Coordinates of C-alpha atoms in Angstrom, one line a residue:
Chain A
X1 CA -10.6 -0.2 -13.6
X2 CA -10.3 -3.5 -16.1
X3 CA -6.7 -4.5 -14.5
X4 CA -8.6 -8.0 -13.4
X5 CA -9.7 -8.6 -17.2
X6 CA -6.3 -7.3 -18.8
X7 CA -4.9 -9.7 -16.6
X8 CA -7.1 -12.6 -17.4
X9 CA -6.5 -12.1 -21.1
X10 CA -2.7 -11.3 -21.1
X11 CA -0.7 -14.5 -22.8
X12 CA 1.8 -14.5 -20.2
X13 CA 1.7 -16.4 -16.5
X14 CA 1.1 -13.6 -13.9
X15 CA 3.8 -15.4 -11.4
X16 CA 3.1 -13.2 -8.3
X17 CA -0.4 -14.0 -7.0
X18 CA -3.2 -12.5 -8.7
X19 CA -5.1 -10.9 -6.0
X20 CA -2.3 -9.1 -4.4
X21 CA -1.5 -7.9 -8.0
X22 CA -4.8 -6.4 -8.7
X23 CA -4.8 -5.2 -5.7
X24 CA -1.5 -3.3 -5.1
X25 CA -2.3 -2.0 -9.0
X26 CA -5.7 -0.1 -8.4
X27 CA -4.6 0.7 -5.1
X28 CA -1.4 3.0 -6.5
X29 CA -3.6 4.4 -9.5
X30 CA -5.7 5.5 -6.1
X31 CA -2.5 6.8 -4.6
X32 CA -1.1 8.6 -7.6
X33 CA -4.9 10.3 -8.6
X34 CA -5.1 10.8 -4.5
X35 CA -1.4 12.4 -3.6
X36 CA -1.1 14.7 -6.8
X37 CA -4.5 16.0 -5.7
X38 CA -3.6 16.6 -2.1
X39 CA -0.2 18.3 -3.3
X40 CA -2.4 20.7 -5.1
X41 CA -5.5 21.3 -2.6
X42 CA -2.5 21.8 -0.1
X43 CA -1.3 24.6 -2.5
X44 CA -4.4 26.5 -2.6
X45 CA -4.4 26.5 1.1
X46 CA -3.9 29.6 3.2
X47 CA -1.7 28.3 5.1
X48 CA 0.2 26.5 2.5
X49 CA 3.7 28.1 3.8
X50 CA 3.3 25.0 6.6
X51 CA 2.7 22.4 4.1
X52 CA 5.8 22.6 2.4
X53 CA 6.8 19.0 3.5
X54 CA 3.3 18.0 2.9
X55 CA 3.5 19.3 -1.0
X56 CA 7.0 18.2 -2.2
X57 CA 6.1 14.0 -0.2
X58 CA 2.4 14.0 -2.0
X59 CA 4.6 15.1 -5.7
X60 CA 7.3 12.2 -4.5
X61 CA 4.6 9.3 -3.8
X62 CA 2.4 10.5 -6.7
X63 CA 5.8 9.9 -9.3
X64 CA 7.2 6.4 -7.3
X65 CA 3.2 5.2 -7.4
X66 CA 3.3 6.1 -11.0
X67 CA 6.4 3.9 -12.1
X68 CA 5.7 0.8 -9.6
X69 CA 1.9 1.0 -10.9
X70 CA 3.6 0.7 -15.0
X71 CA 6.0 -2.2 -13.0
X72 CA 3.6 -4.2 -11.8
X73 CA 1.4 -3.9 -14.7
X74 CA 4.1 -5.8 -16.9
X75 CA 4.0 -9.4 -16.8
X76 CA 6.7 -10.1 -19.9
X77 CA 9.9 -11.5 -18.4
X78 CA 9.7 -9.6 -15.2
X79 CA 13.2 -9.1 -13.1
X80 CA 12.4 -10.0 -9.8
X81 CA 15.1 -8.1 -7.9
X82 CA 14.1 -4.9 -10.1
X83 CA 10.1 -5.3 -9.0
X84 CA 11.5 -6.3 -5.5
X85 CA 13.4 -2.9 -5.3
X86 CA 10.7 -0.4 -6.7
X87 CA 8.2 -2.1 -4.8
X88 CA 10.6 -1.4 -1.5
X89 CA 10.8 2.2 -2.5
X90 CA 7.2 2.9 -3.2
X91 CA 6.7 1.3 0.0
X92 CA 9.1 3.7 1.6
X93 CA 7.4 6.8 -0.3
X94 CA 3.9 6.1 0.7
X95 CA 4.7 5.3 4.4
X96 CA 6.4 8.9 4.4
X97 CA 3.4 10.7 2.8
X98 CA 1.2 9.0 4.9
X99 CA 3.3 9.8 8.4
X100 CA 3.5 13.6 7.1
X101 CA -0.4 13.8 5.8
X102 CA -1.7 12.5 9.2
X103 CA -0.2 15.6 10.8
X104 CA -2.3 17.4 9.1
X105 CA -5.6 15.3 9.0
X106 CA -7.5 17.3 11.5
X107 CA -6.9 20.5 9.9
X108 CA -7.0 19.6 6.4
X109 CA -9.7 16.8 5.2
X110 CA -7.5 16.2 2.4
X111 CA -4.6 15.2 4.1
X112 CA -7.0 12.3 5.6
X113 CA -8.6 11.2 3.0
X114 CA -4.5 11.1 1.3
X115 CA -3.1 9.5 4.0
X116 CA -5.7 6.7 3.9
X117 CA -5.0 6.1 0.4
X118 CA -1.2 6.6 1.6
X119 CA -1.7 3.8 3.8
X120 CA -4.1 1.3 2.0
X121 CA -1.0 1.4 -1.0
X122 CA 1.6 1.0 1.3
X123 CA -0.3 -2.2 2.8
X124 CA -0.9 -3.4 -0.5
X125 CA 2.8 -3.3 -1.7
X126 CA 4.0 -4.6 1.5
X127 CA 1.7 -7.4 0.7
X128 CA 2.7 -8.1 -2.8
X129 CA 6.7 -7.7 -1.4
X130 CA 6.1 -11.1 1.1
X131 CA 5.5 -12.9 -1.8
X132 CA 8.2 -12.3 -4.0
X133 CA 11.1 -14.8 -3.2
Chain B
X1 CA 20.6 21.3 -19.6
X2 CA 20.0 24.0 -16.8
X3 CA 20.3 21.5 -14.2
X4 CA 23.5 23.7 -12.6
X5 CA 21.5 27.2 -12.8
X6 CA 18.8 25.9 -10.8
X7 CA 20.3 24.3 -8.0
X8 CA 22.6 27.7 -7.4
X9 CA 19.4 29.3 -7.5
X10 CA 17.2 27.9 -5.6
X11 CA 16.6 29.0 -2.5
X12 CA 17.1 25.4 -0.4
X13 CA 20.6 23.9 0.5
X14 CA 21.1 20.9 -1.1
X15 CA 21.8 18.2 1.3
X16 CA 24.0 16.7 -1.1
X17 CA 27.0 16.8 -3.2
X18 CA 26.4 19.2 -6.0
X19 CA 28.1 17.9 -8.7
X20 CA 27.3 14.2 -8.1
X21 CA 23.7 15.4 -8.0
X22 CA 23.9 17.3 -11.3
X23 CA 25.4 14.4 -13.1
X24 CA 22.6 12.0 -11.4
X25 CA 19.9 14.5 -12.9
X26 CA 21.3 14.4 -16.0
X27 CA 22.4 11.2 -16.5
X28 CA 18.6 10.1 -15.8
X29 CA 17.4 12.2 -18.1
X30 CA 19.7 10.5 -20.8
X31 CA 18.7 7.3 -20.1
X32 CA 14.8 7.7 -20.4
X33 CA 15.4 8.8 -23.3
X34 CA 17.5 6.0 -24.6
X35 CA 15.5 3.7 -22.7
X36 CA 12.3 4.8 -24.9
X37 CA 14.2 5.2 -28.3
X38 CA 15.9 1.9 -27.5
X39 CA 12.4 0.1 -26.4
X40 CA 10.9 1.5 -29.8
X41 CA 13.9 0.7 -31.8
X42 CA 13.9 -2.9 -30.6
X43 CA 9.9 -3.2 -31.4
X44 CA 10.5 -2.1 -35.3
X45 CA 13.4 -4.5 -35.8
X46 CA 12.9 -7.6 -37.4
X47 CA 13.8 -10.1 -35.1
X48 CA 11.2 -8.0 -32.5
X49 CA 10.4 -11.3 -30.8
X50 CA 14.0 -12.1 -29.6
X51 CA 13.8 -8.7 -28.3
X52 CA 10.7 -9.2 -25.7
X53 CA 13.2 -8.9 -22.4
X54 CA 14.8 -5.8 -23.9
X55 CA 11.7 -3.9 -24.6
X56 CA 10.5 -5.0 -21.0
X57 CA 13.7 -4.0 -19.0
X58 CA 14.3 -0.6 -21.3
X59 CA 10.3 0.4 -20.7
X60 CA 10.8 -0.1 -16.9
X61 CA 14.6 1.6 -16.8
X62 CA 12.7 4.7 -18.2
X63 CA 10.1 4.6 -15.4
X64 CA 12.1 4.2 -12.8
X65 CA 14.7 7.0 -13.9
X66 CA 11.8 9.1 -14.4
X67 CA 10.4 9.0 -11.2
X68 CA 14.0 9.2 -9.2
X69 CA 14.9 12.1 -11.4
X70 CA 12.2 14.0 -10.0
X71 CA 12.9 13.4 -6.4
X72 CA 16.4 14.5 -7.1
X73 CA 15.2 17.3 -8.7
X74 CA 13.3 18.7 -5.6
X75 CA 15.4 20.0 -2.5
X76 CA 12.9 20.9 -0.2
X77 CA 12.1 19.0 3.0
X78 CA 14.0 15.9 1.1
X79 CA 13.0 12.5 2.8
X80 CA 16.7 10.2 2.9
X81 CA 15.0 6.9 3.2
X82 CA 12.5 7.4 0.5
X83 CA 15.5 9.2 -1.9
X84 CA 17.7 6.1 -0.8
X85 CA 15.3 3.7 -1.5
X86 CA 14.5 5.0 -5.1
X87 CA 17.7 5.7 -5.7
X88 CA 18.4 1.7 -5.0
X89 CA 15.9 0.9 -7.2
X90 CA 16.8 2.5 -10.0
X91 CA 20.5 0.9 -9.7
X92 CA 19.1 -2.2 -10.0
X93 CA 16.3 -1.4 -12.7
X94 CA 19.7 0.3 -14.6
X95 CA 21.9 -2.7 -14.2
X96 CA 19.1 -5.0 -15.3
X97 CA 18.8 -2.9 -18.3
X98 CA 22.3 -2.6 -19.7
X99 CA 23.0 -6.7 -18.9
X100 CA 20.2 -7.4 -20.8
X101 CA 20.9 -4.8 -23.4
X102 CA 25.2 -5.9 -23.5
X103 CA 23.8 -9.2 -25.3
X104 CA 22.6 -7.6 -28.1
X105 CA 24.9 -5.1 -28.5
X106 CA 26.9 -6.5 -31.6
X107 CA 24.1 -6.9 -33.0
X108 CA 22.1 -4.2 -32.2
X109 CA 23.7 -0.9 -32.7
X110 CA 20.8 1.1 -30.1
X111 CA 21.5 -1.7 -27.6
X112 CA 25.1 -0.8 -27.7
X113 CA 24.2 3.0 -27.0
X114 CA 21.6 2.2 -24.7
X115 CA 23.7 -0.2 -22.1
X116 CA 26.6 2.3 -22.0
X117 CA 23.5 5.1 -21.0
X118 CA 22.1 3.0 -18.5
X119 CA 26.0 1.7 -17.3
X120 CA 26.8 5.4 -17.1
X121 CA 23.6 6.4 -15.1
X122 CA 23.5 3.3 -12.5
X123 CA 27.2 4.4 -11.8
X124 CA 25.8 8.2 -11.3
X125 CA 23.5 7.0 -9.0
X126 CA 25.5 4.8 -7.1
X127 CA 28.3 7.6 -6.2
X128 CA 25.2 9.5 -4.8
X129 CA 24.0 6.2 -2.5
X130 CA 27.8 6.6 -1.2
X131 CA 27.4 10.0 0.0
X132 CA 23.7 9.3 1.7
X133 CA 24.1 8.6 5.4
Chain C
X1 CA 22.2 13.3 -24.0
X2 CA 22.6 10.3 -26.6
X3 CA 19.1 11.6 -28.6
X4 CA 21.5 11.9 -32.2
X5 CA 23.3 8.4 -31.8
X6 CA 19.4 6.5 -31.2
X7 CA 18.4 8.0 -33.7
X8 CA 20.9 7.5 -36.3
X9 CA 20.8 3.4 -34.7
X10 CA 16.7 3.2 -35.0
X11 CA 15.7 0.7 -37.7
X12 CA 12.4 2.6 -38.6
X13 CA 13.2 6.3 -40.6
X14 CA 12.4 9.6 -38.9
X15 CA 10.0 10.7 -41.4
X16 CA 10.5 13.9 -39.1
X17 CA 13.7 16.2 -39.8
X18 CA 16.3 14.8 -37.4
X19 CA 18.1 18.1 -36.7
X20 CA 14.5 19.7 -35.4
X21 CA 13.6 16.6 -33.7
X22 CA 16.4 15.8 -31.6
X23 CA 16.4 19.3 -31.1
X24 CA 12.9 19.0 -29.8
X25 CA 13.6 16.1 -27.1
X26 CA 16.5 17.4 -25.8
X27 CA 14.8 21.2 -25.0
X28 CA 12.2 19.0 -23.9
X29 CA 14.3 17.2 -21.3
X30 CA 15.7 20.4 -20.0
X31 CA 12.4 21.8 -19.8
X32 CA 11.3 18.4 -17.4
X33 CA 14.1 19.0 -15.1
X34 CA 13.9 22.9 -15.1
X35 CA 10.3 23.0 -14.5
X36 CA 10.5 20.4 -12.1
X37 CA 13.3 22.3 -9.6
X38 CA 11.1 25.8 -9.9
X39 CA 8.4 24.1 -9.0
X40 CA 10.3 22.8 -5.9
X41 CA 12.4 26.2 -5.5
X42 CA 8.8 28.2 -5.6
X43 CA 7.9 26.0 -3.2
X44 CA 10.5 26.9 -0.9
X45 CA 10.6 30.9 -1.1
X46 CA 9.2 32.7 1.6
X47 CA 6.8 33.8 -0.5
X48 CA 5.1 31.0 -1.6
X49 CA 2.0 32.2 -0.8
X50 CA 2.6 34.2 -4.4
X51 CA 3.5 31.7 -6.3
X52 CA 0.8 29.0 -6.4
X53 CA 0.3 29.8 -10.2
X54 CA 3.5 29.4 -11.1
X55 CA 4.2 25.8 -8.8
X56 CA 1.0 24.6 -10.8
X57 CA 2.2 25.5 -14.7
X58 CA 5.5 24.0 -13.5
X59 CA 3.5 20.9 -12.8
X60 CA 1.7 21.0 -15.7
X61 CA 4.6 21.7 -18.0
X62 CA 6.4 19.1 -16.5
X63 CA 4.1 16.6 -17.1
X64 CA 2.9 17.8 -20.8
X65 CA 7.0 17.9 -21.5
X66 CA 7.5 14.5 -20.5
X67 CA 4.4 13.0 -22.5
X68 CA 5.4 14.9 -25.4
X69 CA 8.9 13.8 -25.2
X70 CA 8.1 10.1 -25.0
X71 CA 6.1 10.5 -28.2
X72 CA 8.7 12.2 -30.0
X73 CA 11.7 9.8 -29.0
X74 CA 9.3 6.7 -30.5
X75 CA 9.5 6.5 -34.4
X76 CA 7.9 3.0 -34.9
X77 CA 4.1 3.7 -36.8
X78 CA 3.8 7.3 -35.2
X79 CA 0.4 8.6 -36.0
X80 CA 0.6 11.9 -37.0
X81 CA -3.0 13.7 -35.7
X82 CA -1.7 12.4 -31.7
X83 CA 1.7 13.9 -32.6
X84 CA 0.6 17.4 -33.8
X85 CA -1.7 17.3 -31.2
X86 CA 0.6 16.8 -28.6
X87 CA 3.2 19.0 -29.8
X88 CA 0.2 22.2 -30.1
X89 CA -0.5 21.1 -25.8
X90 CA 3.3 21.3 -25.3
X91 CA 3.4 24.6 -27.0
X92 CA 0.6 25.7 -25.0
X93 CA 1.9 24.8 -21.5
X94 CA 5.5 25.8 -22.2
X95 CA 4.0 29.4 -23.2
X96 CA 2.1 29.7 -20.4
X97 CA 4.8 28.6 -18.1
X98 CA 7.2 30.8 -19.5
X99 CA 4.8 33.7 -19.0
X100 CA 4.1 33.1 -15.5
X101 CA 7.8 32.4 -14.6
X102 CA 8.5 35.7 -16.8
X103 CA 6.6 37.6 -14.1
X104 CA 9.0 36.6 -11.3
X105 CA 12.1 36.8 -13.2
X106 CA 13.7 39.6 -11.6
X107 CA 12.8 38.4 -7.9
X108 CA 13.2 34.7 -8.2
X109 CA 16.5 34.1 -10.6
X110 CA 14.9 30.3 -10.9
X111 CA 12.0 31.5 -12.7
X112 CA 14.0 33.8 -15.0
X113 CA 16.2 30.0 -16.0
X114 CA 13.0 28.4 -16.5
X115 CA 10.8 30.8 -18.4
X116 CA 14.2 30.8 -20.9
X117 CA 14.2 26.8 -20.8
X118 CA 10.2 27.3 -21.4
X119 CA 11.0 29.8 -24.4
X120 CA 13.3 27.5 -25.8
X121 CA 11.3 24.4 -25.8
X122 CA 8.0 26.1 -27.1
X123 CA 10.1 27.4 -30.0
X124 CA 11.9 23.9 -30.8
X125 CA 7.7 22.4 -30.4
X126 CA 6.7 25.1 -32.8
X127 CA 9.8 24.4 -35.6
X128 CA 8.7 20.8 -35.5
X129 CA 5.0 21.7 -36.0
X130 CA 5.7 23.4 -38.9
X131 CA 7.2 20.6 -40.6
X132 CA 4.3 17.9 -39.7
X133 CA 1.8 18.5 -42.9
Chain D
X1 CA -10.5 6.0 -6.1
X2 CA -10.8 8.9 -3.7
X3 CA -11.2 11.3 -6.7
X4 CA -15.1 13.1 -5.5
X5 CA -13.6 12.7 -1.7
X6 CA -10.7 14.5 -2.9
X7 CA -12.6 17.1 -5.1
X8 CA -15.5 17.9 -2.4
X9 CA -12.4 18.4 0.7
X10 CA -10.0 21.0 -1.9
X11 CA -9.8 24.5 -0.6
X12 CA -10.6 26.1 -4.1
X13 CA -13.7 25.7 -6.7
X14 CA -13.6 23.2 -9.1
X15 CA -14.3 25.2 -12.4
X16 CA -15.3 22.2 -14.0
X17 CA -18.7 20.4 -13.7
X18 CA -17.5 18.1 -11.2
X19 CA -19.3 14.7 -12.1
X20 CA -17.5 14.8 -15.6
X21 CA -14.8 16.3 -13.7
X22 CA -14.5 13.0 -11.5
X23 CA -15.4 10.7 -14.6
X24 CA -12.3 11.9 -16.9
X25 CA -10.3 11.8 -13.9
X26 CA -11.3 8.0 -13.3
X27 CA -11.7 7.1 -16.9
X28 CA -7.9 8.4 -17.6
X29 CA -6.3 6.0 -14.6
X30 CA -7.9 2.8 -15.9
X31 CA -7.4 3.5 -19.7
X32 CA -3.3 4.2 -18.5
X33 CA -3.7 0.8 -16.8
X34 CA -5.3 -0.8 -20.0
X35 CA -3.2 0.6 -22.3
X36 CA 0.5 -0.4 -20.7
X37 CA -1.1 -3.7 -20.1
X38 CA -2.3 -4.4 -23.6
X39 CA 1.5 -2.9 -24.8
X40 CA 2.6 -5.8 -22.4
X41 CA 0.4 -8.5 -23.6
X42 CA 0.9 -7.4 -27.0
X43 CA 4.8 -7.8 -26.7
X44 CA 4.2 -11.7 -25.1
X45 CA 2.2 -12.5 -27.9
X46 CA 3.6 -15.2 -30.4
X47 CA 2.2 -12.5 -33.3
X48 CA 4.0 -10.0 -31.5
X49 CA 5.5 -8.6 -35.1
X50 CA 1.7 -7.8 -36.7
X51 CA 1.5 -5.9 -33.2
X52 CA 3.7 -3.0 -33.5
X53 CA 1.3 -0.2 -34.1
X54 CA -0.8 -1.5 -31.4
X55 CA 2.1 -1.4 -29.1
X56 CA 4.0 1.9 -30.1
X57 CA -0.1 3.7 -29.7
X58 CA -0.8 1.8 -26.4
X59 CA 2.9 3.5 -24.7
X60 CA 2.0 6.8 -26.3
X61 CA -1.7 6.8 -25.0
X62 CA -0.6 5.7 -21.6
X63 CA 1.6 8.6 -22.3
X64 CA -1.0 10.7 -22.7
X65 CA -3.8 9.9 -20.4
X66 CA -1.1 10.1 -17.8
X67 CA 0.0 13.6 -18.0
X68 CA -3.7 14.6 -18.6
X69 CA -5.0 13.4 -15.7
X70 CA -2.6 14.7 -13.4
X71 CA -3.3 18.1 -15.4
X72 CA -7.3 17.8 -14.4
X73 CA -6.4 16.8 -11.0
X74 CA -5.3 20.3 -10.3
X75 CA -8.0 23.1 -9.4
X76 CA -5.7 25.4 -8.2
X77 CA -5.2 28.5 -11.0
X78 CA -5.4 26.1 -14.2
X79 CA -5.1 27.2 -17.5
X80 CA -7.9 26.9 -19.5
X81 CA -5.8 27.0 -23.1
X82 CA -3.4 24.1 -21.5
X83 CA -6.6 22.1 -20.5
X84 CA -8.3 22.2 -23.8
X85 CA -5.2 21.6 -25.9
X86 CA -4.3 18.4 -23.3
X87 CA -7.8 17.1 -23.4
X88 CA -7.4 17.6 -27.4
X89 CA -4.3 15.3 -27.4
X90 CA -5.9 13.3 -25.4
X91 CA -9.0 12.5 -27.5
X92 CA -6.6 12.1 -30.5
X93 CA -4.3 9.5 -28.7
X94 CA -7.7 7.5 -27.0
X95 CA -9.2 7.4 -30.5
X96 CA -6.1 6.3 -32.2
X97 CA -5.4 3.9 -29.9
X98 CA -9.0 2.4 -29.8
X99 CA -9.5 2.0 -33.2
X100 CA -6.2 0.4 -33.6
X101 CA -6.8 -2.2 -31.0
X102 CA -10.4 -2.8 -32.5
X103 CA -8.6 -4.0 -35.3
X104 CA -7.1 -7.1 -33.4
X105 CA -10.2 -7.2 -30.9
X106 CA -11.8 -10.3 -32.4
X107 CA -8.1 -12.2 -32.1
X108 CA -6.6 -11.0 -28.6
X109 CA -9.3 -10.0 -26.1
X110 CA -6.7 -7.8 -24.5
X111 CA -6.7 -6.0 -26.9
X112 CA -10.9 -5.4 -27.1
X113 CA -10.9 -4.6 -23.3
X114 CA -7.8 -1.8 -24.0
X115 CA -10.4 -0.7 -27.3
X116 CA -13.2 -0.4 -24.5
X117 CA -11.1 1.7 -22.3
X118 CA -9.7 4.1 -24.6
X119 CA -13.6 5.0 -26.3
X120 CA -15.0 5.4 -22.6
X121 CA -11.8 7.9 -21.8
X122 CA -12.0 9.4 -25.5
X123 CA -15.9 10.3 -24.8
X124 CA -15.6 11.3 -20.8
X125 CA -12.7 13.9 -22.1
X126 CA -14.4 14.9 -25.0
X127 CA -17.6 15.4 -22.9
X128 CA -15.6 17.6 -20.4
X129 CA -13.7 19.4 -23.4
X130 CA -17.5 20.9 -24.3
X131 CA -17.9 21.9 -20.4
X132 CA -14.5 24.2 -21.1
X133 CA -15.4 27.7 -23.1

């Protein structure tokens, strides 16, 4: 991903810190490409009738990751308290897929691999969140 | 829109008040789009570069509303903090929206339309925030 | 939905027939939200197991519908090949989405309200097509 | 990204060579990234009024790329029609969108990185497009 160059070159001040940014950014294009993948591996398993939860939390993180990720990725006159809140939610939707993924991360490889990308997004945005006033 | 036919059919209770979930869900789906006509309408007016903040806030608004309106849309093993917390956001990515869009609503005729869209839907999902333990 | 009153408000001209093309985003809307609960609805029959296809052209259609209606609601510079283009995928999921749901119609009353929401928007895509040299 | 972790642990086959599979897949999330960023750095810039074409084919390519790569991020009973016509739109909105950022490349490097983007995602999808019969 280029979101360290489009960064570099944008006109405006970033005014969160820039690691953190980058970092929360690829990490949700992980957890978005990750969870709508894991929704639908879920769906072709056998057992899928047990992964109902597992389906419909993957579908919710994939569409929160997707409109914090377009958030974050705008630095023209950014409102704090609306990045504070999305960011808070995302948070909340990737902690959830995560807890319900790791129930099924011996059974299902996908589940672990999702619920590491779960987790690594949820750090990330928890990170970016201490920094904003 | 059929938002009324499928939630008497499907097959899931609710969880919530029907009514003030059907006007939620569809007054979501009213404001993305008058968040992205209002965005694009801003960007081919002349005076595009008073309009920055507006473009911003109405390109977020549609994000956010698009992602909440899918969680509401799904019934099945429904998470209440993760619904709560989107739900908060998008209150406050609405509100940002129609203050910033109320200044130029004299003279902006979209802006006029698109704060009372985004007025109407932050009030939508407030009511439901009421009725969420 | 407020598609008629942004449009009459935009600035820029339509250069698309306005009856057709608000037309267009509003069946598109309907077929986001529609597609969206059937998805979830599948999801939570009993007999899931049978309905994998039709959760995953829900998905798609879904996703195709809302690209295609963020296109259609932006009248600043469209190019014309990326509209047509668009619009011919959006035909193409909505017909196939239709035809799956058609399958279930008379055992899951969801999938007969989305295959009709599905009909409708494929037929608003194609009357738009038409009109695009 | 987790995309070949996520490819190699789902149930079902991949029906796609999955190297250009995992490309596309990749290619689409950082040219969604570009692309809203470039809109952004476009709409900061003091020449923000010469940049309305840019913007309007960033948003619709991040559009785009967004609902095609969820599309290819699905294995399970995919539609081979609704691939090829998204992958088509998809080409058409990458090319677009490339050649008109090209056309400001030498003045806003933002806009030369988004160029870059958008000709590496146009080519992996058009590469995978010849992989589909």
């Amino acid at each position: 991903m280029k979101t360290t160059e489009m960064l570099r070159t944008h006109p405006a001040a970033t005014g969160l810190d820039a690691d953190l940014l980058v970092r929360a950014i690829e990490s949700l294009a992980s957890c978005v490409q990750t969870c709508t993948a894991c929704a639908d591996a879920c769906l072709s398993e056998p057992t899928v009738a047990e992964l109902r939860a597992c389906i419909r939390l993957d579908l919710d993180c994939a569409d929160v990751c997707t409109a914090t990720s377009a958030l974050l990725s705008r630095l023209t006159a950014r409102d704090v308290d609306v990045t504070r809140a999305q960011l808070q939610a995302c948070v909340a939707a990737c902690g959830a897929c995560a807890q319900e993924c790791a129930r099924h991360a011996e059974m299902h490889e996908h589940c672990a691999v999702c619920a590491e990308a779960c987790r690594q997004c949820e750090g990330a945005c928890r990170d970016l969140l201490t920094t904003i006033a």
